[in-house]
DNA sequence: CGCCAGGGCCTCA
DNA sequence: TGAGGCCATGGC
């Protein structure tokens, strides 16, 4: 079993997710992707949309707009996204960053951890970093392809080694993982309706392929 | 009402 | 280097 053998049925089942538009010739505004990447930390995207529409309704879009605003006023506008005091601080720090956009430079900023950094690098700057989140860890450990306690960097390298180095695929795959996690591979999984249960070690045995070759060694 | 969502930081071993 | 506590709103 390969990672692309899982990608294909997910794409067929859910269709292209089109998170941040990824067509040729179109780049989403980098700063707007950064806004979303911070606001969505441990938060439902529908709450992020409320925060983003508050910002837009107030004409607050650009980095300069964010920095012109006081931290408390910014916090008030992004309140629906939760953790609004922390996120207001994080956004001001990120908005004032003017250095070269590298992973290490992003990680050096307070409030930007591995997942947020990789989301920004991939979706805003089109750099081939695979984004790992809680769904990724849950889904692929249930599938039996990785260990539950693998570190972030171990998981990221595992995906980057086993997927074609194509940012369009990275973007789509991560979005599909999130969709599968929300719809089927929940904390209490809905294996009976899951489109990839036949690949899964954790699914009830009736839904599973009993005779399949394991192409990957268990990831440590 | 409880649970959880596209995390990250700090503290304390 | 990892577990646990903290940050917080809104939808179901």
Short mmCIF file of C-alpha atoms (C1' of nucleotides) in Angstrom, two decimals:
data_model
loop_
_atom_site.label_atom_id
_atom_site.label_comp_id
_atom_site.label_asym_id
_atom_site.label_seq_id
_atom_site.Cartn_x
_atom_site.Cartn_y
_atom_site.Cartn_z
CA UNK A 1 0.00 0.00 0.00
CA UNK A 2 1.33 3.42 -0.94
CA UNK A 3 0.28 6.90 0.08
CA UNK A 4 -0.90 7.60 -3.47
CA UNK A 5 -3.13 4.52 -3.33
CA UNK A 6 -5.00 6.30 -0.55
CA UNK A 7 -4.90 9.72 -2.19
CA UNK A 8 -6.66 8.60 -5.34
CA UNK A 9 -9.87 7.22 -3.79
CA UNK A 10 -10.07 10.21 -1.48
CA UNK A 11 -9.86 12.59 -4.41
CA UNK A 12 -12.43 10.59 -6.31
CA UNK A 13 -14.79 10.40 -3.36
CA UNK A 14 -14.59 13.98 -2.09
CA UNK A 15 -13.53 15.78 -5.27
CA UNK A 16 -11.00 18.62 -5.35
CA UNK A 17 -11.21 20.62 -2.11
CA UNK A 18 -9.86 23.83 -3.58
CA UNK A 19 -8.90 25.23 -0.17
CA UNK A 20 -6.90 28.14 -1.33
CA UNK A 21 -7.22 28.28 -5.10
CA UNK A 22 -4.36 26.42 -6.70
CA UNK A 23 -4.98 26.81 -10.42
CA UNK A 24 -2.15 27.67 -12.72
CA UNK A 25 -1.57 31.37 -12.99
CA UNK A 26 -3.44 32.25 -9.82
CA UNK A 27 -1.77 32.81 -6.46
CA UNK A 28 -3.93 33.59 -3.47
CA UNK A 29 -2.74 36.75 -1.68
CA UNK A 30 0.06 35.53 0.57
CA UNK A 31 -0.92 37.61 3.55
CA UNK A 32 -4.53 36.42 3.49
CA UNK A 33 -3.32 32.83 3.66
CA UNK A 34 -1.15 33.76 6.63
CA UNK A 35 -4.16 35.31 8.37
CA UNK A 36 -6.18 32.16 7.92
CA UNK A 37 -3.31 29.90 8.95
CA UNK A 38 -3.00 31.60 12.34
CA UNK A 39 -6.71 32.11 12.94
CA UNK A 40 -7.50 28.45 12.31
CA UNK A 41 -5.17 27.14 15.01
CA UNK A 42 -7.21 24.55 16.91
CA UNK A 43 -10.35 26.20 15.60
CA UNK A 44 -13.20 25.40 13.26
CA UNK A 45 -12.90 27.11 9.86
CA UNK A 46 -16.45 28.49 10.08
CA UNK A 47 -15.32 30.49 13.12
CA UNK A 48 -12.33 31.70 11.15
CA UNK A 49 -14.62 32.90 8.39
CA UNK A 50 -16.56 35.01 10.87
CA UNK A 51 -13.33 36.60 12.05
CA UNK A 52 -12.15 37.20 8.49
CA UNK A 53 -15.43 38.81 7.50
CA UNK A 54 -15.22 41.09 10.55
CA UNK A 55 -11.79 42.17 9.39
CA UNK A 56 -12.92 42.76 5.82
CA UNK A 57 -16.03 44.64 6.94
CA UNK A 58 -13.72 46.97 8.85
CA UNK A 59 -11.39 47.35 5.91
CA UNK A 60 -8.61 45.54 7.77
CA UNK A 61 -6.83 43.34 5.26
CA UNK A 62 -3.17 44.17 4.75
CA UNK A 63 -0.27 43.75 7.15
CA UNK A 64 -0.20 47.51 7.50
CA UNK A 65 -3.87 47.55 8.48
CA UNK A 66 -3.21 44.96 11.17
CA UNK A 67 -0.26 46.89 12.55
CA UNK A 68 -2.16 50.18 12.50
CA UNK A 69 -4.77 48.64 14.78
CA UNK A 70 -4.25 48.28 18.52
CA UNK A 71 -3.91 44.78 19.86
CA UNK A 72 -7.17 45.04 21.79
CA UNK A 73 -9.16 46.30 18.81
CA UNK A 74 -7.72 43.52 16.67
CA UNK A 75 -8.62 40.96 19.33
CA UNK A 76 -12.19 42.23 19.35
CA UNK A 77 -12.54 41.79 15.59
CA UNK A 78 -11.18 38.25 15.57
CA UNK A 79 -13.06 37.16 18.67
CA UNK A 80 -15.18 34.50 16.89
CA UNK A 81 -12.03 32.53 16.03
CA UNK A 82 -11.30 31.84 19.69
CA UNK A 83 -8.05 32.43 21.63
CA UNK A 84 -8.43 35.95 20.34
CA UNK A 85 -5.93 37.62 22.68
CA UNK A 86 -3.18 35.19 21.76
CA UNK A 87 -4.04 35.32 18.08
CA UNK A 88 -4.05 39.11 18.01
CA UNK A 89 -0.52 39.04 19.37
CA UNK A 90 0.52 36.34 16.93
CA UNK A 91 -0.87 38.25 13.95
CA UNK A 92 0.94 41.43 14.91
CA UNK A 93 4.20 39.54 15.24
CA UNK A 94 3.72 37.82 11.89
CA UNK A 95 2.66 41.08 10.21
CA UNK A 96 5.80 42.82 11.38
CA UNK A 97 8.05 40.05 10.06
CA UNK A 98 9.89 41.23 6.98
CA UNK A 99 12.65 38.66 6.64
CA UNK A 100 13.16 35.92 4.12
CA UNK A 101 10.35 33.39 4.31
CA UNK A 102 12.10 30.21 5.34
CA UNK A 103 10.86 27.48 7.64
CA UNK A 104 13.38 28.30 10.34
CA UNK A 105 12.62 32.00 10.18
CA UNK A 106 8.89 31.36 10.50
CA UNK A 107 9.47 28.94 13.39
CA UNK A 108 11.49 31.58 15.19
CA UNK A 109 8.38 33.77 15.48
CA UNK A 110 6.30 33.47 18.64
CA UNK A 111 2.99 31.83 17.75
CA UNK A 112 4.15 30.09 14.59
CA UNK A 113 4.68 26.38 15.20
CA UNK A 114 5.42 23.59 12.75
CA UNK A 115 1.97 23.14 11.31
CA UNK A 116 1.30 26.84 10.86
CA UNK A 117 4.74 27.37 9.32
CA UNK A 118 4.23 24.52 6.88
CA UNK A 119 0.72 25.74 5.98
CA UNK A 120 2.13 29.15 5.18
CA UNK A 121 5.04 27.74 3.20
CA UNK A 122 2.81 25.40 1.19
CA UNK A 123 -0.41 27.33 0.64
CA UNK A 124 0.96 30.89 0.55
CA UNK A 125 4.42 30.40 -0.94
CA UNK A 126 3.92 27.19 -2.87
CA UNK A 127 6.91 25.47 -1.26
CA UNK A 128 6.88 21.67 -0.96
CA UNK A 129 6.37 21.15 2.77
CA UNK A 130 3.72 18.60 3.72
CA UNK A 131 1.41 19.81 6.47
CA UNK A 132 0.87 17.44 9.39
CA UNK A 133 -2.08 17.93 11.70
CA UNK A 134 -4.02 15.99 14.30
CA UNK A 135 -6.16 14.35 11.59
CA UNK A 136 -3.08 13.18 9.71
CA UNK A 137 -1.67 11.50 12.78
CA UNK A 138 -4.99 9.92 13.69
CA UNK A 139 -5.88 8.68 10.19
CA UNK A 140 -2.51 7.23 9.25
CA UNK A 141 -1.90 5.59 12.59
CA UNK A 142 -5.31 3.94 12.32
CA UNK A 143 -4.46 2.83 8.81
CA UNK A 144 -1.35 1.24 10.30
CA UNK A 145 1.15 3.21 8.22
CA UNK A 146 2.70 5.22 11.05
CA UNK A 147 3.07 4.94 14.80
CA UNK A 148 0.83 7.11 16.95
CA UNK A 149 3.81 8.59 18.76
CA UNK A 150 5.78 9.58 15.66
CA UNK A 151 7.10 13.11 15.92
CA UNK A 152 5.91 15.88 13.64
CA UNK A 153 9.14 15.87 11.69
CA UNK A 154 9.11 12.10 11.27
CA UNK A 155 5.60 12.24 9.84
CA UNK A 156 6.44 15.14 7.55
CA UNK A 157 9.47 13.38 6.13
CA UNK A 158 7.47 10.18 5.70
CA UNK A 159 4.93 12.00 3.53
CA UNK A 160 7.50 14.03 1.65
CA UNK A 161 9.49 10.91 0.81
CA UNK A 162 6.48 8.92 -0.38
CA UNK A 163 4.50 11.48 -2.38
CA UNK A 164 5.57 13.04 -5.69
CA UNK A 165 7.23 16.38 -4.95
CA UNK A 166 4.33 18.38 -6.36
CA UNK A 167 2.84 21.21 -4.36
CA UNK A 168 -0.57 20.81 -6.01
CA UNK A 169 -0.70 17.24 -4.69
CA UNK A 170 0.56 18.29 -1.25
CA UNK A 171 -2.19 20.91 -1.02
CA UNK A 172 -4.93 18.64 -2.22
CA UNK A 173 -3.84 15.68 -0.12
CA UNK A 174 -3.76 17.63 3.12
CA UNK A 175 -7.19 19.12 2.41
CA UNK A 176 -8.57 15.65 1.68
CA UNK A 177 -7.11 14.33 4.93
CA UNK A 178 -8.92 17.06 6.83
CA UNK A 179 -12.17 16.25 5.08
CA UNK A 180 -11.84 12.54 5.81
CA UNK A 181 -11.06 13.32 9.44
CA UNK A 182 -14.09 15.54 9.82
CA UNK A 183 -16.54 13.31 8.02
CA UNK A 184 -15.47 9.73 8.83
CA UNK A 185 -12.22 9.30 10.74
CA UNK A 186 -13.53 11.10 13.80
CA UNK A 187 -12.56 10.35 17.34
CA UNK A 188 -15.38 7.84 17.15
CA UNK A 189 -14.80 6.66 13.59
CA UNK A 190 -17.58 5.89 11.11
CA UNK A 191 -15.80 2.97 9.47
CA UNK A 192 -18.91 1.52 7.84
CA UNK A 193 -19.26 4.51 5.52
CA UNK A 194 -15.58 5.38 5.20
CA UNK A 195 -14.37 5.42 1.57
CA UNK A 196 -10.99 3.88 2.48
CA UNK A 197 -11.97 1.44 5.23
CA UNK A 198 -10.82 -1.46 3.05
CA UNK A 199 -7.23 -0.22 3.50
CA UNK A 200 -7.52 0.21 7.25
CA UNK A 201 -6.16 -1.93 10.06
CA UNK A 202 -8.56 -0.41 12.54
CA UNK A 203 -11.76 -0.87 10.57
CA UNK A 204 -14.06 -3.80 11.36
CA UNK A 205 -12.62 -6.81 9.55
CA UNK A 206 -15.60 -7.12 7.21
CA UNK A 207 -14.66 -3.81 5.60
CA UNK A 208 -11.01 -4.63 5.21
CA UNK A 209 -8.80 -6.26 2.61
CA UNK A 210 -7.32 -9.19 4.48
CA UNK A 211 -4.69 -10.04 1.88
CA UNK A 212 -2.74 -6.98 0.98
CA UNK A 213 0.97 -6.49 0.71
CA UNK A 214 2.57 -3.97 2.99
CA UNK A 215 4.90 -1.89 0.94
CA UNK A 216 6.01 0.36 3.76
CA UNK A 217 7.89 -0.87 6.78
CA UNK A 218 6.20 0.31 9.96
CA UNK A 219 7.36 3.83 10.52
CA UNK A 220 9.12 4.16 13.82
"C1'" DC B 1 -25.38 19.98 28.69
"C1'" DG B 2 -20.57 18.03 26.87
"C1'" DC B 3 -17.54 17.68 23.21
"C1'" DC B 4 -14.47 19.31 19.88
"C1'" DA B 5 -12.38 22.16 16.15
"C1'" DG B 6 -7.17 22.48 10.11
"C1'" DG B 7 -2.21 24.46 17.59
"C1'" DG B 8 1.25 26.60 20.21
"C1'" DC B 9 3.48 28.15 24.37
"C1'" DC B 10 5.05 27.51 29.02
"C1'" DT B 11 6.34 24.77 32.97
"C1'" DC B 12 8.13 21.01 35.07
"C1'" DA B 13 10.00 16.63 35.34
"C1'" DT C 1 11.35 15.66 24.67
"C1'" DG C 2 7.17 14.94 26.41
"C1'" DA C 3 3.07 15.23 29.30
"C1'" DG C 4 -0.13 18.53 31.24
"C1'" DG C 5 -2.30 23.14 31.72
"C1'" DC C 6 -3.74 27.15 29.50
"C1'" DC C 7 -5.88 29.97 25.94
"C1'" DA C 8 -11.86 30.69 24.06
"C1'" DT C 9 -15.58 30.87 20.58
"C1'" DG C 10 -19.41 28.64 18.18
"C1'" DG C 11 -21.83 24.46 16.21
"C1'" DC C 12 -23.88 20.30 17.10
#
